[in-house]
Coordinates of C-alpha atoms (C1' of nucleotides) in Angstrom, one line a residue:
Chain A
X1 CA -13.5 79.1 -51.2
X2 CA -9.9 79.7 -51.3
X3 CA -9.1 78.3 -48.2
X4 CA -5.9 76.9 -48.1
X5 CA -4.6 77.3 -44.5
X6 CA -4.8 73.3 -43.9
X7 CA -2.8 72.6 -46.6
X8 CA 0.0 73.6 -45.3
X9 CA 3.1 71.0 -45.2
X10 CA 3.5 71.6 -41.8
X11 CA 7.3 73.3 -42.2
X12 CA 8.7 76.5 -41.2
X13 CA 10.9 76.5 -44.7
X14 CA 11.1 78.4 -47.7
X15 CA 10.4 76.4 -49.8
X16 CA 7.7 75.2 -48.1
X17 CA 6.0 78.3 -47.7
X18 CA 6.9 80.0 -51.0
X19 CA 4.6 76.6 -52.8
X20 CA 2.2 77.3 -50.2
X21 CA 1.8 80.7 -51.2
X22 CA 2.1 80.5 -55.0
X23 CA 3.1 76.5 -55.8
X24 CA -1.0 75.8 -56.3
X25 CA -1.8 74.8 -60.1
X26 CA -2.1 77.6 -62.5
X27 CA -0.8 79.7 -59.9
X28 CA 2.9 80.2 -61.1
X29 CA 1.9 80.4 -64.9
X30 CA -0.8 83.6 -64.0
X31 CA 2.3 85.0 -62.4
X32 CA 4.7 84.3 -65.7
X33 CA 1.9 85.9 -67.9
X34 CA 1.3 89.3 -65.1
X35 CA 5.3 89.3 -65.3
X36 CA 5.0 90.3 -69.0
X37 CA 2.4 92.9 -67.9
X38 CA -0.8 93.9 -66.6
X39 CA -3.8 91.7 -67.6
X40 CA -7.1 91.8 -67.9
X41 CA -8.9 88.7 -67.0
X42 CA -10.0 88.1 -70.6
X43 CA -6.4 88.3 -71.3
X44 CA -5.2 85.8 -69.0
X45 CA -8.5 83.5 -69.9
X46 CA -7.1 83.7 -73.5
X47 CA -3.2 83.1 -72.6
X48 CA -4.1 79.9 -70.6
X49 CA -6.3 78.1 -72.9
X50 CA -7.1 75.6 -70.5
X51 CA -7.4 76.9 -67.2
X52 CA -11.3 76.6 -65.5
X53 CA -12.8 80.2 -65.4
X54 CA -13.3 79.0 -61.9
X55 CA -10.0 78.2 -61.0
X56 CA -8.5 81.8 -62.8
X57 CA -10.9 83.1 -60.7
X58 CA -9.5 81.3 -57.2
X59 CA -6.0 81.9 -58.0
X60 CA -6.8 85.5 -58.3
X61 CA -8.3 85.9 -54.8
X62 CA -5.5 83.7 -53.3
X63 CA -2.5 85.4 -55.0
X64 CA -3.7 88.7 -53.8
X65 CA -4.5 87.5 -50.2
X66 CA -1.1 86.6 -50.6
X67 CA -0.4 89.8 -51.7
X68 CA 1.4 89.1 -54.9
X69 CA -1.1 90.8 -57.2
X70 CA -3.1 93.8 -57.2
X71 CA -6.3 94.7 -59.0
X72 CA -5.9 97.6 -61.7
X73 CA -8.2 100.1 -59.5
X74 CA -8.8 101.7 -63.0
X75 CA -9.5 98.9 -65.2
X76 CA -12.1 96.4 -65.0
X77 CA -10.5 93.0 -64.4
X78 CA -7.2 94.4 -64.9
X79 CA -4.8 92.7 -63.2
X80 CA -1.1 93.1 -61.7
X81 CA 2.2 92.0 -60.2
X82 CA 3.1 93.9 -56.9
X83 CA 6.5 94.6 -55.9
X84 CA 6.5 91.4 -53.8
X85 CA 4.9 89.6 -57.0
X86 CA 7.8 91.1 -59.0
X87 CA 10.4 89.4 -56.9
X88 CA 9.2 86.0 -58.0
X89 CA 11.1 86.6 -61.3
X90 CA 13.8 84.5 -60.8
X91 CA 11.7 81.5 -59.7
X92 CA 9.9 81.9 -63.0
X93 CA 13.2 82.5 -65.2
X94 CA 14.6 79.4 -63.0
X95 CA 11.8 76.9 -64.3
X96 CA 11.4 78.7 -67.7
X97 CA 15.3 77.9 -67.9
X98 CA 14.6 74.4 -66.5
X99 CA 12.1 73.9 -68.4
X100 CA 13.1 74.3 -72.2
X101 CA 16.0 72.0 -71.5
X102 CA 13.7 69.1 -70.9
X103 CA 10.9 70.3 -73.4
X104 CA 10.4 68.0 -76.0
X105 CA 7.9 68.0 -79.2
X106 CA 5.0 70.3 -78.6
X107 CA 2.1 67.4 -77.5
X108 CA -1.2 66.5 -79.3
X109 CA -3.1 70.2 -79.0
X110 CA 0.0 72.3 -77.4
X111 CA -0.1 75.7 -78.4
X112 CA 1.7 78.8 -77.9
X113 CA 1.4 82.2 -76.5
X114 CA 2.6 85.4 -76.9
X115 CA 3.4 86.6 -73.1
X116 CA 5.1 82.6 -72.7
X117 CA 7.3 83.5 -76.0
X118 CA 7.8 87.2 -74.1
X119 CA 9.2 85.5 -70.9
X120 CA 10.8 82.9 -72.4
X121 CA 13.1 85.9 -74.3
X122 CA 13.9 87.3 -70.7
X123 CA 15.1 84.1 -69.4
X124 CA 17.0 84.0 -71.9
X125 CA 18.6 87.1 -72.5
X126 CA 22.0 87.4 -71.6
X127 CA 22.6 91.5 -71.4
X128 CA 26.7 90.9 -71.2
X129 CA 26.7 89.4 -74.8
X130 CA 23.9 92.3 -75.3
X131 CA 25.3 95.2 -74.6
X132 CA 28.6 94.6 -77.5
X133 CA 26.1 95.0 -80.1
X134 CA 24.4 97.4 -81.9
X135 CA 20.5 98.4 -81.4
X136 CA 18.8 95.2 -82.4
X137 CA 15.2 94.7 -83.4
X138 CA 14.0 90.7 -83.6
X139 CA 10.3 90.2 -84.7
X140 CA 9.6 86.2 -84.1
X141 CA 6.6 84.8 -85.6
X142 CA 5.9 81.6 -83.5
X143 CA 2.6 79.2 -84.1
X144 CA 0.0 82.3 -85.2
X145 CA 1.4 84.6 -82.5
X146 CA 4.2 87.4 -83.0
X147 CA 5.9 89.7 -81.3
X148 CA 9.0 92.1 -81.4
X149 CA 12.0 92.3 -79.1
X150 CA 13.7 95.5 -78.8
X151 CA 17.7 95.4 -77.6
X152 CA 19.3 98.6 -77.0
X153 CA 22.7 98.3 -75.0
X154 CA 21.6 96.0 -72.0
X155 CA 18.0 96.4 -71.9
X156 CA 15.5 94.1 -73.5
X157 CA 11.9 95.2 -74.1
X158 CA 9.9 92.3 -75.9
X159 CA 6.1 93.0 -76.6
X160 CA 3.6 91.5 -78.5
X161 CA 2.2 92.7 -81.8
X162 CA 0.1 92.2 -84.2
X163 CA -3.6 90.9 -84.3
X164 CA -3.4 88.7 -81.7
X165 CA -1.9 90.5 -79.2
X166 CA -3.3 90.6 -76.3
X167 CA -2.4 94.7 -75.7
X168 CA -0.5 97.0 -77.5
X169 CA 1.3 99.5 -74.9
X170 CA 3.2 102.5 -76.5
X171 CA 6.9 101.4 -76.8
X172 CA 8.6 102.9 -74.4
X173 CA 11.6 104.2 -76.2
X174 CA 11.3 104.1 -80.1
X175 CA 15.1 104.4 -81.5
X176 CA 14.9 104.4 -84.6
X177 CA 16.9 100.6 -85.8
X178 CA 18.2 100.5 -88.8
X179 CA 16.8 98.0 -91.4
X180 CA 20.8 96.9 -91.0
X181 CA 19.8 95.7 -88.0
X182 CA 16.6 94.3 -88.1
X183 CA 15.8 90.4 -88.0
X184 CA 12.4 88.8 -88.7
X185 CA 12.2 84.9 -88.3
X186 CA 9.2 82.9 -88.5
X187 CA 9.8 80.0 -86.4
X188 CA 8.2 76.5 -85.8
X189 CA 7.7 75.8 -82.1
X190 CA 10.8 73.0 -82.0
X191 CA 12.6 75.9 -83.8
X192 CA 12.2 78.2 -80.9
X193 CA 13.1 75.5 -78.6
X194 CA 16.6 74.6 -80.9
X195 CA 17.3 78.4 -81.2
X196 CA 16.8 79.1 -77.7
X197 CA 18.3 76.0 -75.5
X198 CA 20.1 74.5 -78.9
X199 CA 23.4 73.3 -78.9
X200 CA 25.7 76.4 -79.1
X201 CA 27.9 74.8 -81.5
X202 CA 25.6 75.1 -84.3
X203 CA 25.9 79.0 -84.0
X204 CA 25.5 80.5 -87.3
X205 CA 28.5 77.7 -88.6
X206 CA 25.2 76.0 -90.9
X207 CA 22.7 78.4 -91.3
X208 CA 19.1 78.4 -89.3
X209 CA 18.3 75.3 -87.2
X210 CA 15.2 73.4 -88.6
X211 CA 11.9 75.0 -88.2
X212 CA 13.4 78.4 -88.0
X213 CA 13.3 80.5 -91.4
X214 CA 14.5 84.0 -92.2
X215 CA 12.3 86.9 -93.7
X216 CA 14.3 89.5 -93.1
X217 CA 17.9 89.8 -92.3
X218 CA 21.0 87.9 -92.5
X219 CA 22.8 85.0 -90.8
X220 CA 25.0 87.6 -88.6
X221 CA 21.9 89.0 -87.8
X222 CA 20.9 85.4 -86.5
X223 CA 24.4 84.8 -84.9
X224 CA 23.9 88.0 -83.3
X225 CA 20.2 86.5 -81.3
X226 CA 21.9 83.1 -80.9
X227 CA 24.7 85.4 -78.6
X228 CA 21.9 87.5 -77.4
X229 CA 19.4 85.1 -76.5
X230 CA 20.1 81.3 -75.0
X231 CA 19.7 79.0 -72.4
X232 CA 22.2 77.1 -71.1
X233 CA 22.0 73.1 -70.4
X234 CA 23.1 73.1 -67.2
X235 CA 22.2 75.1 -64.0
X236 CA 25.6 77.3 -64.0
X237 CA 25.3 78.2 -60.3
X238 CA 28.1 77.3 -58.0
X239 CA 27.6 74.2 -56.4
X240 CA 29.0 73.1 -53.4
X241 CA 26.9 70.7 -52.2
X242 CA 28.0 67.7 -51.3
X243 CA 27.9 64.7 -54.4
X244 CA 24.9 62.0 -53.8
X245 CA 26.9 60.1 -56.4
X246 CA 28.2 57.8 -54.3
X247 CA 25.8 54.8 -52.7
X248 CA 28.3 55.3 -49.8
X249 CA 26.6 58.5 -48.8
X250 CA 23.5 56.9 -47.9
X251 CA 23.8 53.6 -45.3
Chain B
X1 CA -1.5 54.9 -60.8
X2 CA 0.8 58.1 -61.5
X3 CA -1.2 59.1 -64.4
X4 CA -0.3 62.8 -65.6
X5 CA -0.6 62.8 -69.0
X6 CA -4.1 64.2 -69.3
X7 CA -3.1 67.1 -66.7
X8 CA -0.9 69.2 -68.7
X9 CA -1.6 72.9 -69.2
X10 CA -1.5 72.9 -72.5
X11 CA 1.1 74.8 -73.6
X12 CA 4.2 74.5 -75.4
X13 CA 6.3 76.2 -72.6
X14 CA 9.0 76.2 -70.5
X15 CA 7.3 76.7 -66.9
X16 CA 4.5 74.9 -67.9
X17 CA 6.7 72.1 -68.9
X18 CA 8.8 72.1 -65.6
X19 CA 5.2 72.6 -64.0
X20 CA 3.9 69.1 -65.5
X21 CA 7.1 67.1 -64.6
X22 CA 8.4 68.6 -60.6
X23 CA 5.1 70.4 -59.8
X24 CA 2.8 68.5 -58.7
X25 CA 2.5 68.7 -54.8
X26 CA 5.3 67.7 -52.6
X27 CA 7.5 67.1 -55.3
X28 CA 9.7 69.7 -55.0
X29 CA 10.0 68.9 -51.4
X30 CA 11.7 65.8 -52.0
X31 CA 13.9 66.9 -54.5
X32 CA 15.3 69.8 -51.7
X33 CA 16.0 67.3 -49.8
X34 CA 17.9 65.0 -52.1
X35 CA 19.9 68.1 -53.2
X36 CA 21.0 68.1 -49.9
X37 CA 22.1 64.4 -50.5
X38 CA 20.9 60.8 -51.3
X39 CA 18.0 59.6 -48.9
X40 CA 16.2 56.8 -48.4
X41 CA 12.7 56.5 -48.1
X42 CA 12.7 56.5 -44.3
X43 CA 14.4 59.6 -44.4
X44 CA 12.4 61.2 -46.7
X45 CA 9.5 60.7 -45.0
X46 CA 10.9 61.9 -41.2
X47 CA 12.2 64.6 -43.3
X48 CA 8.4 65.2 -44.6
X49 CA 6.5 64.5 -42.0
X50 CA 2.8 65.5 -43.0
X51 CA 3.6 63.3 -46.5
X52 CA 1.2 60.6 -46.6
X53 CA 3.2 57.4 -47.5
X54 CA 1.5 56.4 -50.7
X55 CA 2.1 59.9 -51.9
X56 CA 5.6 60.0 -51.5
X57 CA 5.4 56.8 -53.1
X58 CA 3.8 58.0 -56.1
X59 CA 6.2 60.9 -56.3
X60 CA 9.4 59.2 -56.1
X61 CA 8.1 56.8 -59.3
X62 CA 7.0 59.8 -61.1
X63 CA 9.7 61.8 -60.6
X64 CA 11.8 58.6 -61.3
X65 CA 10.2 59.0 -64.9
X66 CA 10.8 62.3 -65.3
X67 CA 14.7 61.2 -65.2
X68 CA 15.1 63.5 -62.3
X69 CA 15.5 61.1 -59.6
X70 CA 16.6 57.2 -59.3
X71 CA 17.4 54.6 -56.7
X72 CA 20.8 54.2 -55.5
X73 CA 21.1 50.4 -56.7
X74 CA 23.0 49.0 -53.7
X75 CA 20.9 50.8 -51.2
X76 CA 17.3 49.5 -50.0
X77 CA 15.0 52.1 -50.0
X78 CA 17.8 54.4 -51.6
X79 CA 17.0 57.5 -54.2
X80 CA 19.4 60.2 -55.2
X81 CA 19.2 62.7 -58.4
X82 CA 20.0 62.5 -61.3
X83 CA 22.2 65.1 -63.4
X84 CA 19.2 66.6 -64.8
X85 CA 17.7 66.5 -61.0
X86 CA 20.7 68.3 -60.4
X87 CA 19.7 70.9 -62.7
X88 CA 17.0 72.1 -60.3
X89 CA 18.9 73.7 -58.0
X90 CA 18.4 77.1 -59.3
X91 CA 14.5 76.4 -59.1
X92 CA 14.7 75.3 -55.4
X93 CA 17.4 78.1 -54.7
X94 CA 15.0 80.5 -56.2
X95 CA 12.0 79.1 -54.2
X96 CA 14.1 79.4 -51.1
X97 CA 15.1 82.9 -51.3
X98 CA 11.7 84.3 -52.0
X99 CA 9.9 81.9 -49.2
X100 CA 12.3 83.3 -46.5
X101 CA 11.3 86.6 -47.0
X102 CA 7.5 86.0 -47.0
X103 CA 8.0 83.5 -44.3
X104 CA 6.5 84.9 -40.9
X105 CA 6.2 83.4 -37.7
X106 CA 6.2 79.5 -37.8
X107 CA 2.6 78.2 -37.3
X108 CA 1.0 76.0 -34.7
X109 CA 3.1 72.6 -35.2
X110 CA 5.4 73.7 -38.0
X111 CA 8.7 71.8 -37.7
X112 CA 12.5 73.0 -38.8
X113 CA 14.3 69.7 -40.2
X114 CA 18.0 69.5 -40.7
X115 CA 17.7 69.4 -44.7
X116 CA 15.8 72.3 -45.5
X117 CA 17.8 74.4 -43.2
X118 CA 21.3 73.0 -45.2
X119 CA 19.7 74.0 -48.0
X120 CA 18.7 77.9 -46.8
X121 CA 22.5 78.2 -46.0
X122 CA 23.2 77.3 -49.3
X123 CA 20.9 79.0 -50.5
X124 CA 22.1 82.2 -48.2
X125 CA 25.6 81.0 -49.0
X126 CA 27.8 84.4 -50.7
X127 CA 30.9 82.4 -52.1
X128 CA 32.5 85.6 -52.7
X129 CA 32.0 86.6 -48.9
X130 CA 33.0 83.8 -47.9
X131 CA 36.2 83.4 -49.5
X132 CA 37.6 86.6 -47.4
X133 CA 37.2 84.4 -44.5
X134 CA 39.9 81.8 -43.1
X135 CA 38.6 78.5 -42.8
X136 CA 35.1 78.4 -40.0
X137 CA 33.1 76.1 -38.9
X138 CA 29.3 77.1 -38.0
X139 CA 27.3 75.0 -35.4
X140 CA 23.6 75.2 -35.7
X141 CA 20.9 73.8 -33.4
X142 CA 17.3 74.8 -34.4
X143 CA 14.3 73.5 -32.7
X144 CA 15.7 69.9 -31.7
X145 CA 17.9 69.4 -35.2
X146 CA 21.9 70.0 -35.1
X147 CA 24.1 70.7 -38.2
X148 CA 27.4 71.3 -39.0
X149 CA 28.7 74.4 -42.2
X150 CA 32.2 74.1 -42.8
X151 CA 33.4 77.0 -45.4
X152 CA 36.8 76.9 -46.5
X153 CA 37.8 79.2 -48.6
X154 CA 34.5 79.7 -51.3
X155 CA 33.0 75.9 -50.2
X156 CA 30.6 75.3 -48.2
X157 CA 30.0 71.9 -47.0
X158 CA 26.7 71.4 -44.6
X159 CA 25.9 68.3 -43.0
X160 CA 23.7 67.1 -40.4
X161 CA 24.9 66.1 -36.9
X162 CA 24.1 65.2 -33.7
X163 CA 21.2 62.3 -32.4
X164 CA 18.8 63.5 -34.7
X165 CA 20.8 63.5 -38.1
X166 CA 19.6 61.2 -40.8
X167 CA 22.9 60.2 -42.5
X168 CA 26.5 60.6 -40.8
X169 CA 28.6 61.1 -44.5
X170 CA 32.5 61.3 -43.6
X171 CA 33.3 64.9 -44.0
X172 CA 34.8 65.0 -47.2
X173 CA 37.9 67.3 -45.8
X174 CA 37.6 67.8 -42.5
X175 CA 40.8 70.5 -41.9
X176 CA 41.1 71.3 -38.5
X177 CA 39.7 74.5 -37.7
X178 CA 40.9 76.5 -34.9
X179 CA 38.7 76.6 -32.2
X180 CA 38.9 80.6 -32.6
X181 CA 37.0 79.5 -36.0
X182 CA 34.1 77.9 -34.8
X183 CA 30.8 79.5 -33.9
X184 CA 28.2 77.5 -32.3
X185 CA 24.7 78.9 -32.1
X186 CA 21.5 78.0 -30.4
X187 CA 18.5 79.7 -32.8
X188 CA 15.0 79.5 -32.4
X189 CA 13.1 79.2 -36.0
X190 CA 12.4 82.8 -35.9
X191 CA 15.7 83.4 -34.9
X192 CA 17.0 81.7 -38.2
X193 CA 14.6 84.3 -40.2
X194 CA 16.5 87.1 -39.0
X195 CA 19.8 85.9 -39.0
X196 CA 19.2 85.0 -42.6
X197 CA 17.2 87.3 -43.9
X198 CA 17.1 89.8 -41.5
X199 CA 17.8 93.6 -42.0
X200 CA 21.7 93.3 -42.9
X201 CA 21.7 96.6 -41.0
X202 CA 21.8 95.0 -37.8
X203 CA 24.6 93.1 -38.5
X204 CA 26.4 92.7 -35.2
X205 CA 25.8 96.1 -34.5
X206 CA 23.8 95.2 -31.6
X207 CA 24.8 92.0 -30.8
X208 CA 22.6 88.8 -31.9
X209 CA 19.1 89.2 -32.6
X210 CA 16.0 87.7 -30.4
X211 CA 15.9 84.3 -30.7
X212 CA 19.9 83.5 -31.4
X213 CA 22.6 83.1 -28.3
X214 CA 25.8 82.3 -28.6
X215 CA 27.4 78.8 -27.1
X216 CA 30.3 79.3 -28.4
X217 CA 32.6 82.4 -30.2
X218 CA 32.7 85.9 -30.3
X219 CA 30.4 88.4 -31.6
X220 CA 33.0 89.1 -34.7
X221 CA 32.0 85.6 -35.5
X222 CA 28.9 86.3 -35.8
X223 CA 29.4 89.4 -37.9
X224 CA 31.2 86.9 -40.3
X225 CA 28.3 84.3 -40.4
X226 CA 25.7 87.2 -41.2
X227 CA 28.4 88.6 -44.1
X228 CA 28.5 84.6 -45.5
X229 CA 25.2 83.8 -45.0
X230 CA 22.1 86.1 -45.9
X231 CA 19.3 86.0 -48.2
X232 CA 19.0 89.8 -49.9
X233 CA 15.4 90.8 -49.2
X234 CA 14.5 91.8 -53.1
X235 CA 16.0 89.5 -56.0
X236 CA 18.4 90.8 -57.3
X237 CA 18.5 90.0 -60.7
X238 CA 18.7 93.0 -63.6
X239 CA 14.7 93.4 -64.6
X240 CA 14.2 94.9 -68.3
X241 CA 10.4 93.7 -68.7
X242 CA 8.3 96.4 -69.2
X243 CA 6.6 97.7 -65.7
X244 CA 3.0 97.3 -65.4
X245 CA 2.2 100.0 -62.9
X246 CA 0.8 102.5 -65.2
X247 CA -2.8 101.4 -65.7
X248 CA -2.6 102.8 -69.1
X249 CA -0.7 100.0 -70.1
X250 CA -4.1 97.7 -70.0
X251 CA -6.8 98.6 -71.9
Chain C
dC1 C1' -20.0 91.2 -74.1
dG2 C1' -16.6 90.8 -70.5
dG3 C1' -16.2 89.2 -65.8
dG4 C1' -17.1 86.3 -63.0
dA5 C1' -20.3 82.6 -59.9
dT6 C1' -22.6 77.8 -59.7
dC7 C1' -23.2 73.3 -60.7
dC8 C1' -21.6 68.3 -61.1
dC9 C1' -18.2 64.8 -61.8
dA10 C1' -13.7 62.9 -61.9
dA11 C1' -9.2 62.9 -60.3
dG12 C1' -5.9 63.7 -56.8
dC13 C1' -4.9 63.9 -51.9
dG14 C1' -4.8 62.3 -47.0
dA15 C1' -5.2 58.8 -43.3
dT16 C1' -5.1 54.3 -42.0
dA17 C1' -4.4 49.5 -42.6
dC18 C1' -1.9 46.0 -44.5
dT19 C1' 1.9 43.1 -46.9
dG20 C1' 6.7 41.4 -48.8
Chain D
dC1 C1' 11.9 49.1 -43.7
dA2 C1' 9.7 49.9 -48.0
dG3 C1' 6.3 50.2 -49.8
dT4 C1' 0.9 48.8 -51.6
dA5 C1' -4.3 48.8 -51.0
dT6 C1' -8.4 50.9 -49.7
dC7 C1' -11.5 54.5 -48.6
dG8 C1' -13.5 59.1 -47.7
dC9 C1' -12.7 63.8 -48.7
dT10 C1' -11.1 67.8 -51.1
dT11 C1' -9.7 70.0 -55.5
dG12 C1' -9.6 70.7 -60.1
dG13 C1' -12.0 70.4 -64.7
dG14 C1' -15.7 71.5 -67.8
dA15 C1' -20.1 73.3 -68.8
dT16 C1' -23.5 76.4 -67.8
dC17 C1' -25.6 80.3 -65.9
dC18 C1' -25.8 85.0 -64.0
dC19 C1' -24.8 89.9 -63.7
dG20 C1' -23.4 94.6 -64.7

DNA sequence: CGGGATCCCAAGCGATACTG
DNA sequence: CAGTATCGCTTGGGATCCCG
């Protein structure tokens, strides 16, 4: 029924309102998948294994009441972000980032998908360590899925490929990388996680963490992601709130 | 019985993941507030106040599991986070920042409590702005609740005050600011929306918007709160994913 | 066959009452 | 004050069925 309106939690905050609008289960991962690119519903079904066809089929009419996605007039069940959906990046590269730092072993049945893989490279990307290097191709191949991540100066354009990709858009600018600079890894799960939110130390100094293997390119090639691509432990915003730490603080 | 396990999504993923361990409804509630500072459970729950009790019980053990929170040991009742909890600020930041420009007019019986507005300054907070600025104190009172923002320099340091504040911390350095320094303001909740993340335009241009008077200090004052605090309406941060507007793209 | 809508059941949520 | 216990109700989950 979609009707949501008495679940509010009876705040006028942001916070509040911003999990009222799009905190509801399933809701924020549709939105992390749409942020990769427009989706059909099929896709979506198929990038959240789990999710009730009933329940993809709520969030959609919710998250467009609440005017965060749009239908593709031109394509059945095609969905998108709109601009207002778009804004919700950071929330998503906030968790993702939160996220990988407390991710553990994949669990019993865990898989992994191309457009989490996708979004997990933005969040990661850090265009100032970018832009000093050449035009970079990385091709990942991560539990069954792959997919290719273009970096050319500051920009970063990942997409999927392959047989189980879930589209196959035209890339939108095509320089020509040289084989010089081309890395190809296949990569456990854990691998992705060590590689991504791994201690920085182990840059390069020892070769590829465990679960992460080379099949084409060299270990400056994999220095070069490692300063490309990572997430930091810790939230490096400025705090200025003041310290709970001390019991004193509460009484 | 604060059984999860069998709810995950799923996936081997870094939302998903932060989804499963500070999703689940109201969660992130309490941790805004305890990023504000340690609580107890009486606060928490007059700082929540549509929470039903044994679900704020629930939450506090299962986001004690999570490692995010724990109790403060010499404090009844006491919780505070932990480092990792810590960590979530750029998730609740995020979530703040987006909710404030999709927040409307409050609805029938929404409240404004003293936490979640410290937390919109900081998350409106501009250090950079801010450190321009000598030393100021901002007075709030919205809809009953009282609060204090001391910026010195690039700090900020918020704290409840007044009758209805839950915990009376010592300020941690209390320099005496000049009383040409201090602005006091009287805003209604719809007042706050546009003072925070209203159109920067009107910045003092034409004198406080509806819903905000001035107690006490000058209309220059008020120019400097809006260039400290504000909450830009689009986020900000440098996008590189591929744009789905073209229909084409599906298919 | 893709894109949903309809069941039914179990789990989570909300309100109230109650206890250490 | 800080929770636990109980109970009805609402949502989510899973399977199935329908429709263009």
């Amino acid at each position: 029924m979609a009707t949501r309106a008495a679940r509010g939690f009876g705040q006028y905050s942001g916070v509040a309102r911003a999990i009222e609008r799009v905190g509801e289960r399933w809701a924020l991962l549709i939105i992390r998948d749409l942020l990769v690119g427009a989706r059909r519903y099929s896709d979506l079904k198929a990038g959240l294994p789990r999710i009730p066809t009933n329940i993809l089929s709520d969030r959609l009419k919710e998250l467009q009441e609440a005017g965060v996605i749009r239908r593709v007039p031109t394509v059945r069940g095609g969905y998108e972000l709109t601009e207002l959906g778009r804004t919700l990046e950071p929330v998503i590269v906030a968790l993702e980032r939160w996220g990988w730092s407390t991710l553990g072993q994949p669990a019993e049945g865990e898989i992994v998908t191309a457009d989490a893989v996708a979004l997990s490279l933005h969040a990661a990307f850090h265009a100032e360590s970018a832009a000093t290097a050449p035009p970079t191709e990385y091709v990942l191949h991560v539990g069954g899925i792959s997919l290719s991540a273009m970096v050319v100066g500051d920009a970063l354009d990942v997409m999927p490929i392959g047989p189980g990709a879930l589209l196959q858009p035209m890339r939108r600018t095509a320089p020509e990388v040289p084989p010089s600079d081309v890395l190809e890894l296949e990569v456990e799960p854990v691998g992705l996680r060590d590689l991504l939110a791994g201690a920085p130390g182990a840059v390069a100094v020892k070769g590829p963490p465990a679960g992460v293997s080379i099949l084409v390119g060299g270990s400056a090639l994999l220095a070069r992601f490692r300063r490309t691509f990572r997430i930091d432990p810790v939230g490096p915003s400025t705090r200025t709130v003041q310290e709970p730490g001390a019991a004193a603080s509460v009484a």
